[in-house]
Amino acid sequence: MYRKAFIDLYLKDGFIFEDAKNEIDFVLETLFNYTYKDFLLGKTLSQNQIAKTEKIIKERIKTRRPIQQITGQAFFYNRRFLVNESTLIPRPETELLVSEVLKLSQNIENPKILDIGTGSGCIPITLCLENSKITAHSVDILSSAIETAKKNALLHNVYEKIRFFKSDLFENIEEKYDIIVSNPPYIPLKEKENLQVEVKDFDPPEALFTNDEYGIEYYEKIITESHDYLSDNGYLAFELGVNQCKLVEKILKANKYRNINIIKDFNNINRVIISRK
Ligand SMILES: C[S@@+](CC[C@H](N)C(=O)[O-])C[C@H]1O[C@@H](n2cnc3c(N)ncnc32)[C@H](O)[C@@H]1O
């Protein structure tokens, strides 16, 4: 009943039905642990809960701030992560990167992983939860993101397995790793105006933009420096933006990386690239 009233609030402001429905289900689950099925089975909301939900929806519609930032939570790999204006909201595409890194980790005895640009910490935390043998180091240029990632590690009981610290790419890295993983910024700044308001005005700019023409400057920097930080036969695993696969593949080959493997996402886009030292 109130679900329909909430959906109407969104529709009045030009949102499409599917998005409205998904966001409302997200809010009700995040705030009250209610799923759509609970409502079908007759669960109801109190006046307080209705007022709280309405307030959130109204803020969302008025400001266009992403619903995950308003509620302070996002789902990744079916788990909750704290997010805020310092952390990218984890994207479903990144789950593919994680599942591919997990496959690589199966063949390594005690995998030691470096995550560059950790944001909310969703990548190393999920890796540690899915494979108990993994330990990780995780860096970001933003201290505020690192603080959030640490909280997420505590929340998921893997704080002892991951060391989070500030580093501009490899600047403060002194060890070698079996796998280096990164979902780096990959949107050329000149494309900013084509992005949705939710992304361009609310995701942290440090998480999104590059200053070069094709959005590959971080891949280039990481690839050219990575040899010194990878163990023999170590892996490098990246998430890719649209149309970047060929360019990144070329840089990998020029830097003597081998066994290059490209994995497509659910939209048939080349989304993950893995290679070996
Ligand atoms: C696309 S976001 C990825 C965040 C998170 N790993 C995820 O997948 O949701 C890129 C991250 O790289 C960080 N970053 C940007 N420049 C960096 C640099 N020079 N060194 C380290 N991290 C950097 C940003 O702050 C941001 O957290």
XYZ file of N, CA, C and O and ligand atoms in Angstrom, residues 88-91 94 115-120 122-123 139-142 145 167-169 183-185 206-207 218, ligand 1:
135
model
N 33.586 5.862 -3.622
C 32.729 5.495 -4.755
C 31.673 4.507 -4.259
O 31.976 3.654 -3.415
N 30.451 4.625 -4.756
C 29.445 3.601 -4.451
C 29.830 2.363 -5.246
O 29.971 2.437 -6.480
N 30.064 1.230 -4.577
C 30.495 0.036 -5.310
C 29.500 -0.312 -6.427
O 28.290 -0.233 -6.225
N 30.025 -0.677 -7.587
C 29.188 -0.981 -8.752
C 29.117 -2.492 -8.979
O 30.091 -3.213 -8.698
N 32.036 -4.328 -10.640
C 33.244 -4.629 -9.859
C 33.151 -6.013 -9.206
O 34.168 -6.617 -8.850
N 45.434 -3.949 -3.241
C 44.322 -3.276 -3.922
C 44.664 -1.795 -4.018
O 44.845 -1.128 -2.996
N 44.754 -1.280 -5.246
C 45.095 0.143 -5.430
C 43.821 0.936 -5.706
O 43.125 0.677 -6.687
N 43.556 1.919 -4.854
C 42.333 2.736 -4.987
C 41.172 2.020 -4.336
O 40.194 1.668 -4.977
N 41.252 1.846 -3.022
C 40.329 0.920 -2.352
C 38.928 1.487 -2.111
O 37.960 0.739 -1.978
N 38.776 2.809 -2.033
C 37.438 3.394 -1.818
C 36.806 2.869 -0.537
O 37.377 2.983 0.551
N 35.647 2.246 -0.657
C 34.953 1.690 0.520
C 35.639 0.436 1.063
O 35.231 -0.088 2.094
N 35.565 -2.355 -0.618
C 34.699 -3.484 -1.012
C 35.488 -4.628 -1.662
O 35.131 -5.796 -1.483
N 36.562 -4.302 -2.398
C 37.295 -5.384 -3.093
C 38.074 -6.255 -2.100
O 37.819 -7.469 -2.017
N 45.343 0.500 -0.562
C 45.733 1.913 -0.494
C 44.736 2.807 -1.222
O 44.012 2.367 -2.114
N 44.742 4.069 -0.803
C 43.959 5.085 -1.504
C 44.662 6.414 -1.312
O 45.413 6.600 -0.357
N 44.396 7.337 -2.220
C 44.965 8.679 -2.093
C 44.173 9.497 -1.069
O 44.666 10.461 -0.505
N 42.923 9.088 -0.798
C 42.054 9.830 0.127
C 42.060 9.200 1.520
O 41.597 8.070 1.696
N 38.622 8.079 2.600
C 38.157 6.786 2.072
C 38.760 5.659 2.907
O 38.075 4.694 3.265
N 48.435 6.004 0.107
C 49.538 5.959 -0.833
C 49.058 6.488 -2.181
O 47.953 6.170 -2.622
N 49.889 7.297 -2.803
C 49.620 7.724 -4.176
C 50.157 6.597 -5.062
O 51.369 6.449 -5.214
N 49.284 5.764 -5.557
C 49.646 4.530 -6.268
C 50.701 3.768 -5.454
O 50.443 3.400 -4.332
N 40.585 -1.087 -9.472
C 39.500 -0.475 -10.243
C 39.817 1.016 -10.197
O 39.324 1.745 -9.339
N 40.687 1.484 -11.095
C 41.184 2.863 -10.970
C 40.198 3.871 -11.572
O 39.246 3.476 -12.241
N 40.425 5.167 -11.340
C 39.616 6.158 -12.062
C 39.831 5.930 -13.564
O 40.969 5.718 -13.988
N 37.899 12.247 -7.318
C 39.160 11.470 -7.308
C 38.928 10.030 -7.734
O 39.854 9.338 -8.166
N 37.689 9.552 -7.567
C 37.392 8.161 -7.892
C 37.062 7.979 -9.368
O 37.090 6.859 -9.876
N 45.838 6.008 -15.397
C 46.139 5.220 -14.191
C 46.591 3.806 -14.555
O 47.472 3.247 -13.916
C 36.939 3.900 -9.270
S 37.283 4.172 -7.567
C 37.291 2.501 -6.976
C 36.902 2.359 -5.536
C 36.696 0.900 -5.071
N 37.895 0.119 -5.274
C 35.536 0.269 -5.825
O 35.802 -0.529 -6.747
O 34.366 0.554 -5.508
C 38.989 4.623 -7.640
C 39.653 4.868 -6.296
O 41.029 5.245 -6.543
C 41.407 6.254 -5.623
N 42.542 6.977 -6.204
C 42.540 7.982 -7.120
N 43.787 8.360 -7.403
C 44.624 7.591 -6.653
C 46.036 7.521 -6.512
N 46.853 8.331 -7.197
N 46.555 6.602 -5.646
C 45.741 5.785 -4.939
N 44.387 5.806 -5.048
C 43.833 6.692 -5.891
C 40.145 7.077 -5.459
O 40.175 7.855 -4.289
C 39.065 5.985 -5.456
O 38.823 5.519 -4.150
